[in-house]
Amino acid sequence: MHLLLLGRGKTGSLVKEVAQERGHRVDVLGAKENPHASALTSDRLAHIEVVIDFTTPHSVLDNIEACIRAHKNMVVGTTGWYGELPRIRQMVEQAGTGLLYAANFSIGVNLFFDIARAAAAAPGHGYLGQIFERHHAHKKDAPSGTAVQLQRIVREVCGTDLEVTSFREGEVVGMHELVLDSPVDTIYLCHDAKSRRGFAEGAVRAAEWLAGRKGFFDFKDIWRSLPAK
Ligand SMILES: NC(=O)c1ccc[n+]([C@@H]2O[C@H](COP(=O)([O-])OP(=O)(O)OC[C@H]3O[C@@H](n4cnc5c(N)ncnc54)[C@H](OP(=O)(O)O)[C@@H]3O)[C@@H](O)[C@H]2O)c1
């Protein structure tokens, strides 16, 4: 495939590496080449099959809207814009394009979500729950998109909104904990990312899945249907 990657930061640079390893041609645009999504014209995107965004909460919405206007399919890894999900879904559906987003493209985290869903019955049995998330000091949004998703999963199962505590320190790639505590025992569930490679592999496999598809998708709903690695 011919991909356009937005962002050559910590995650974007790995996405480029993984995409090239998987045989894709990858163009890359950074902040200076794409202010307010100005580079994302129909002409520039004409030969691109999927755009992948790992930029910033500040620039992602301009990028998404420009890709929809140009009728281009898009994988969005950037977090911090989920208040706009209903509006963007409507735009994607009206335009008849494809958009796939994830708070976390790691297969391990998506398995962790399933485990959390099973454990989310606990507050209905007298457990008090808390969510903790740790990330590197440069992360721009808090709480993390992954922690918000974890909170949503628990709310969907038992109607309880758990408190999220965020820590920003050093170079932590991403750690999420769901702790459920009762007078007689404590359940600790933890996912600890060792590198950004899991995110990058998931995002590139998501782009391969999205090519030629129409609709608005959350990775947590489709990752099981990805072909074997
Ligand atoms: N969904 C997931 O699995 C997942 C995993 C990891 C991270 N993330 C999210 O992905 C985003 C990026 O994370 P990161 O750690 O890679 O951040 P980062 O290292 O700060 O990189 C962000 C990059 O975005 C570029 N950028 C900003 N505006 C742009 C624009 N208009 N067009 C093109 N590029 C633009 C910046 O370019 P310059 O360097 O030129 O300024 C920078 O290189 C964050 O929202 C993070 O939370 C998601």
CSV table of C-alpha atoms and ligand atoms in Angstrom, one decimal:
chain,number,residue,atom,x,y,z
A,1,MET,CA,0.0,0.0,0.0
A,2,HIS,CA,0.9,3.6,-0.3
A,3,LEU,CA,0.5,5.2,3.1
A,4,LEU,CA,0.8,8.8,4.3
A,5,LEU,CA,1.9,9.1,7.9
A,6,LEU,CA,1.2,12.3,9.9
A,7,GLY,CA,3.7,12.8,12.7
A,8,ARG,CA,7.3,11.7,12.9
A,9,GLY,CA,7.4,11.7,16.7
A,10,LYS,CA,8.0,8.9,19.1
A,11,THR,CA,5.2,6.6,17.8
A,12,GLY,CA,5.1,7.9,14.2
A,13,SER,CA,8.7,7.1,13.6
A,14,LEU,CA,8.1,3.5,14.7
A,15,VAL,CA,4.9,3.2,12.6
A,16,LYS,CA,7.0,4.2,9.5
A,17,GLU,CA,9.6,1.5,10.4
A,18,VAL,CA,7.0,-1.2,10.9
A,19,ALA,CA,5.1,-0.2,7.7
A,20,GLN,CA,8.2,-0.4,5.6
A,21,GLU,CA,9.1,-3.8,7.1
A,22,ARG,CA,5.7,-5.0,6.0
A,23,GLY,CA,6.4,-3.9,2.4
A,24,HIS,CA,4.4,-0.6,2.3
A,25,ARG,CA,5.5,2.7,0.7
A,26,VAL,CA,5.3,5.4,3.4
A,27,ASP,CA,5.3,9.2,2.9
A,28,VAL,CA,5.6,11.3,6.1
A,29,LEU,CA,4.5,14.8,7.0
A,30,GLY,CA,5.6,16.6,10.2
A,31,ALA,CA,4.1,19.7,11.9
A,32,LYS,CA,6.1,22.2,9.7
A,33,GLU,CA,5.0,20.6,6.4
A,34,ASN,CA,1.3,20.4,7.5
A,35,PRO,CA,0.1,23.4,9.5
A,36,HIS,CA,-3.7,23.3,10.1
A,37,ALA,CA,-3.8,20.2,7.8
A,38,SER,CA,-2.9,22.5,4.9
A,39,ALA,CA,-1.0,19.8,3.1
A,40,LEU,CA,-3.9,17.4,3.0
A,41,THR,CA,-5.4,18.4,-0.3
A,42,SER,CA,-7.2,16.0,-2.7
A,43,ASP,CA,-4.3,16.3,-5.1
A,44,ARG,CA,-1.7,15.5,-2.4
A,45,LEU,CA,-3.8,12.5,-1.3
A,46,ALA,CA,-4.7,11.2,-4.7
A,47,HIS,CA,-2.4,8.2,-4.7
A,48,ILE,CA,-2.6,7.5,-0.9
A,49,GLU,CA,-4.6,4.5,0.2
A,50,VAL,CA,-4.7,5.2,3.9
A,51,VAL,CA,-3.5,8.1,6.1
A,52,ILE,CA,-2.2,7.3,9.6
A,53,ASP,CA,-2.3,10.0,12.3
A,54,PHE,CA,0.1,10.0,15.3
A,55,THR,CA,0.2,13.8,15.9
A,56,THR,CA,-1.3,15.9,18.8
A,57,PRO,CA,-4.7,16.5,20.3
A,58,HIS,CA,-4.4,20.0,19.0
A,59,SER,CA,-3.9,19.1,15.3
A,60,VAL,CA,-5.7,15.8,14.9
A,61,LEU,CA,-9.2,17.2,14.2
A,62,ASP,CA,-8.0,19.4,11.4
A,63,ASN,CA,-6.3,16.4,9.9
A,64,ILE,CA,-9.4,14.2,10.2
A,65,GLU,CA,-11.7,16.8,8.7
A,66,ALA,CA,-9.3,17.3,5.8
A,67,CYS,CA,-9.0,13.6,5.1
A,68,ILE,CA,-12.8,13.2,5.2
A,69,ARG,CA,-13.2,16.1,2.7
A,70,ALA,CA,-10.7,14.4,0.4
A,71,HIS,CA,-12.6,11.1,0.8
A,72,LYS,CA,-9.5,9.4,2.2
A,73,ASN,CA,-9.5,6.5,4.6
A,74,MET,CA,-7.8,7.2,7.9
A,75,VAL,CA,-6.3,5.4,10.9
A,76,VAL,CA,-6.2,7.7,14.0
A,77,GLY,CA,-3.8,6.8,16.8
A,78,THR,CA,-3.8,10.3,18.3
A,79,THR,CA,-5.8,10.6,21.5
A,80,GLY,CA,-7.4,13.5,23.4
A,81,TRP,CA,-10.2,14.3,20.9
A,82,TYR,CA,-12.9,11.8,21.9
A,83,GLY,CA,-15.4,14.5,22.9
A,84,GLU,CA,-15.8,15.0,19.1
A,85,LEU,CA,-16.4,11.3,18.3
A,86,PRO,CA,-20.2,11.6,17.6
A,87,ARG,CA,-19.6,14.6,15.2
A,88,ILE,CA,-16.7,12.9,13.4
A,89,ARG,CA,-18.7,9.6,13.1
A,90,GLN,CA,-21.5,11.5,11.4
A,91,MET,CA,-19.1,13.2,9.0
A,92,VAL,CA,-17.5,9.9,8.1
A,93,GLU,CA,-20.8,8.2,7.5
A,94,GLN,CA,-22.1,11.1,5.4
A,95,ALA,CA,-19.0,11.2,3.3
A,96,GLY,CA,-18.9,7.4,2.9
A,97,THR,CA,-15.3,7.1,3.9
A,98,GLY,CA,-13.5,4.8,6.4
A,99,LEU,CA,-12.0,5.8,9.7
A,100,LEU,CA,-10.6,3.5,12.3
A,101,TYR,CA,-9.4,4.9,15.7
A,102,ALA,CA,-8.0,3.4,18.9
A,103,ALA,CA,-7.1,4.7,22.3
A,104,ASN,CA,-4.6,1.9,22.1
A,105,PHE,CA,-3.5,-0.1,19.1
A,106,SER,CA,-1.6,-2.8,21.2
A,107,ILE,CA,-3.2,-6.2,21.0
A,108,GLY,CA,-2.1,-6.8,24.6
A,109,VAL,CA,-4.1,-3.8,25.8
A,110,ASN,CA,-7.1,-4.9,23.9
A,111,LEU,CA,-6.9,-8.3,25.7
A,112,PHE,CA,-6.5,-6.4,28.9
A,113,PHE,CA,-9.8,-4.5,28.1
A,114,ASP,CA,-11.5,-7.9,27.8
A,115,ILE,CA,-10.1,-9.0,31.2
A,116,ALA,CA,-11.2,-5.7,32.7
A,117,ARG,CA,-14.7,-6.3,31.3
A,118,ALA,CA,-14.9,-9.6,33.1
A,119,ALA,CA,-13.6,-8.1,36.4
A,120,ALA,CA,-15.9,-5.1,36.2
A,121,ALA,CA,-18.6,-7.1,37.9
A,122,ALA,CA,-16.6,-6.6,41.1
A,123,PRO,CA,-18.2,-3.2,42.2
A,124,GLY,CA,-21.6,-4.9,42.2
A,125,HIS,CA,-20.1,-7.3,44.8
A,126,GLY,CA,-18.8,-4.7,47.3
A,127,TYR,CA,-15.4,-3.9,45.7
A,128,LEU,CA,-14.1,-0.4,45.4
A,129,GLY,CA,-12.3,0.2,42.2
A,130,GLN,CA,-9.6,2.6,41.0
A,131,ILE,CA,-7.7,3.2,37.8
A,132,PHE,CA,-4.1,4.3,37.7
A,133,GLU,CA,-2.1,5.3,34.6
A,134,ARG,CA,1.5,6.2,34.2
A,135,HIS,CA,3.1,7.8,31.2
A,136,HIS,CA,6.3,9.7,30.2
A,137,ALA,CA,6.5,13.3,31.3
A,138,HIS,CA,6.0,14.6,27.7
A,139,LYS,CA,2.5,13.2,27.2
A,140,LYS,CA,0.1,16.1,26.4
A,141,ASP,CA,-3.3,14.6,27.5
A,142,ALA,CA,-4.4,13.3,30.9
A,143,PRO,CA,-6.1,11.0,31.7
A,144,SER,CA,-4.8,8.8,28.9
A,145,GLY,CA,-7.3,7.6,26.2
A,146,THR,CA,-6.7,4.1,27.4
A,147,ALA,CA,-7.6,4.9,31.0
A,148,VAL,CA,-10.8,6.7,29.8
A,149,GLN,CA,-11.7,3.5,27.8
A,150,LEU,CA,-11.0,1.4,30.9
A,151,GLN,CA,-13.3,3.6,32.9
A,152,ARG,CA,-16.0,3.4,30.2
A,153,ILE,CA,-15.8,-0.5,30.1
A,154,VAL,CA,-16.3,-0.6,33.9
A,155,ARG,CA,-19.2,1.9,33.7
A,156,GLU,CA,-20.9,-0.2,30.9
A,157,VAL,CA,-20.8,-3.3,33.0
A,158,CYS,CA,-21.7,-2.0,36.5
A,159,GLY,CA,-22.8,1.6,36.1
A,160,THR,CA,-19.9,2.8,38.4
A,161,ASP,CA,-17.6,5.6,37.3
A,162,LEU,CA,-14.1,4.8,38.7
A,163,GLU,CA,-11.7,7.5,39.6
A,164,VAL,CA,-8.6,7.8,37.4
A,165,THR,CA,-5.3,8.9,38.8
A,166,SER,CA,-2.6,10.0,36.3
A,167,PHE,CA,1.2,10.0,36.9
A,168,ARG,CA,3.6,11.7,34.4
A,169,GLU,CA,7.2,10.7,35.0
A,170,GLY,CA,10.4,9.9,33.2
A,171,GLU,CA,10.1,7.9,30.0
A,172,VAL,CA,7.3,5.4,31.0
A,173,VAL,CA,5.9,4.1,27.7
A,174,GLY,CA,2.4,3.4,29.2
A,175,MET,CA,1.2,1.5,32.3
A,176,HIS,CA,-2.5,1.0,33.2
A,177,GLU,CA,-3.8,-0.6,36.4
A,178,LEU,CA,-7.3,-1.5,37.5
A,179,VAL,CA,-7.4,-2.2,41.2
A,180,LEU,CA,-10.5,-3.7,42.9
A,181,ASP,CA,-10.4,-3.7,46.6
A,182,SER,CA,-12.8,-5.4,49.1
A,183,PRO,CA,-12.5,-5.9,52.9
A,184,VAL,CA,-11.3,-9.5,52.3
A,185,ASP,CA,-9.0,-9.3,49.2
A,186,THR,CA,-7.6,-7.1,46.4
A,187,ILE,CA,-7.5,-7.7,42.7
A,188,TYR,CA,-4.7,-6.1,40.7
A,189,LEU,CA,-4.9,-6.0,36.9
A,190,CYS,CA,-2.0,-4.3,35.2
A,191,HIS,CA,-0.8,-3.8,31.6
A,192,ASP,CA,2.8,-2.4,31.2
A,193,ALA,CA,4.0,-1.6,27.7
A,194,LYS,CA,7.7,-2.3,27.2
A,195,SER,CA,8.1,-0.4,24.0
A,196,ARG,CA,5.9,1.5,21.4
A,197,ARG,CA,6.3,-1.3,18.9
A,198,GLY,CA,3.0,-2.9,20.0
A,199,PHE,CA,1.1,0.4,19.1
A,200,ALA,CA,3.0,0.7,15.8
A,201,GLU,CA,2.3,-2.9,14.7
A,202,GLY,CA,-1.4,-2.6,15.6
A,203,ALA,CA,-1.8,0.7,13.7
A,204,VAL,CA,-0.2,-0.7,10.5
A,205,ARG,CA,-2.3,-3.9,10.7
A,206,ALA,CA,-5.3,-1.6,11.2
A,207,ALA,CA,-4.4,0.4,8.0
A,208,GLU,CA,-4.1,-2.9,6.1
A,209,TRP,CA,-7.6,-3.9,7.4
A,210,LEU,CA,-9.2,-0.5,6.6
A,211,ALA,CA,-8.0,-0.3,3.0
A,212,GLY,CA,-11.1,-0.2,0.7
A,213,ARG,CA,-13.5,-0.3,3.7
A,214,LYS,CA,-16.2,2.2,4.5
A,215,GLY,CA,-17.5,3.0,8.0
A,216,PHE,CA,-16.5,4.3,11.4
A,217,PHE,CA,-14.6,1.7,13.5
A,218,ASP,CA,-13.1,1.3,16.9
A,219,PHE,CA,-10.0,-1.0,17.0
A,220,LYS,CA,-11.3,-2.8,20.1
A,221,ASP,CA,-14.3,-4.1,18.1
A,222,ILE,CA,-12.3,-5.3,15.0
A,223,TRP,CA,-8.8,-6.5,16.2
A,224,ARG,CA,-10.0,-10.1,16.5
A,225,SER,CA,-10.7,-10.2,12.8
A,226,LEU,CA,-7.2,-9.1,11.8
A,227,PRO,CA,-5.3,-11.8,9.8
A,228,ALA,CA,-2.7,-13.7,11.8
A,229,LYS,CA,0.5,-11.6,12.3
B,1,LIG,N1,-3.5,4.8,20.0
B,1,LIG,C1,-2.3,4.4,20.4
B,1,LIG,O1,-2.1,3.1,20.4
B,1,LIG,C2,-1.3,5.3,20.8
B,1,LIG,C3,0.0,4.9,21.1
B,1,LIG,C4,1.0,5.9,21.4
B,1,LIG,C5,0.7,7.2,21.3
B,1,LIG,N2,-0.6,7.6,21.0
B,1,LIG,C6,-1.0,9.0,20.8
B,1,LIG,O2,-0.4,9.4,19.6
B,1,LIG,C7,-0.1,10.8,19.7
B,1,LIG,C8,1.4,11.0,19.3
B,1,LIG,O3,2.2,10.4,20.3
B,1,LIG,P1,3.8,10.5,20.3
B,1,LIG,O4,4.2,9.9,21.6
B,1,LIG,O5,4.3,9.9,19.0
B,1,LIG,O6,3.9,12.1,20.3
B,1,LIG,P2,5.2,13.0,19.9
B,1,LIG,O7,6.5,12.2,20.0
B,1,LIG,O8,5.0,14.3,20.6
B,1,LIG,O9,4.9,13.2,18.3
B,1,LIG,C9,3.9,14.0,17.8
B,1,LIG,C10,4.3,14.4,16.4
B,1,LIG,O10,3.2,15.1,15.8
B,1,LIG,C11,3.7,15.9,14.8
B,1,LIG,N3,2.7,16.9,14.4
B,1,LIG,C12,2.1,17.9,15.1
B,1,LIG,N4,1.2,18.5,14.4
B,1,LIG,C13,1.2,17.9,13.1
B,1,LIG,C14,0.5,18.2,11.9
B,1,LIG,N5,-0.4,19.1,11.8
B,1,LIG,N6,0.9,17.4,10.8
B,1,LIG,C15,1.8,16.4,10.9
B,1,LIG,N7,2.5,16.2,12.1
B,1,LIG,C16,2.2,16.9,13.2
B,1,LIG,C17,4.9,16.6,15.5
B,1,LIG,O11,5.8,17.0,14.6
B,1,LIG,P3,7.1,17.9,14.9
B,1,LIG,O12,8.1,17.0,15.6
B,1,LIG,O13,7.5,18.3,13.5
B,1,LIG,O14,6.6,19.1,15.8
B,1,LIG,C18,5.5,15.4,16.3
B,1,LIG,O15,6.5,14.8,15.6
B,1,LIG,C19,-0.5,11.2,21.1
B,1,LIG,O16,-1.8,11.7,21.1
B,1,LIG,C20,-0.5,9.9,21.9
B,1,LIG,O17,-1.3,9.9,23.0
B,1,LIG,C21,-1.6,6.7,20.7
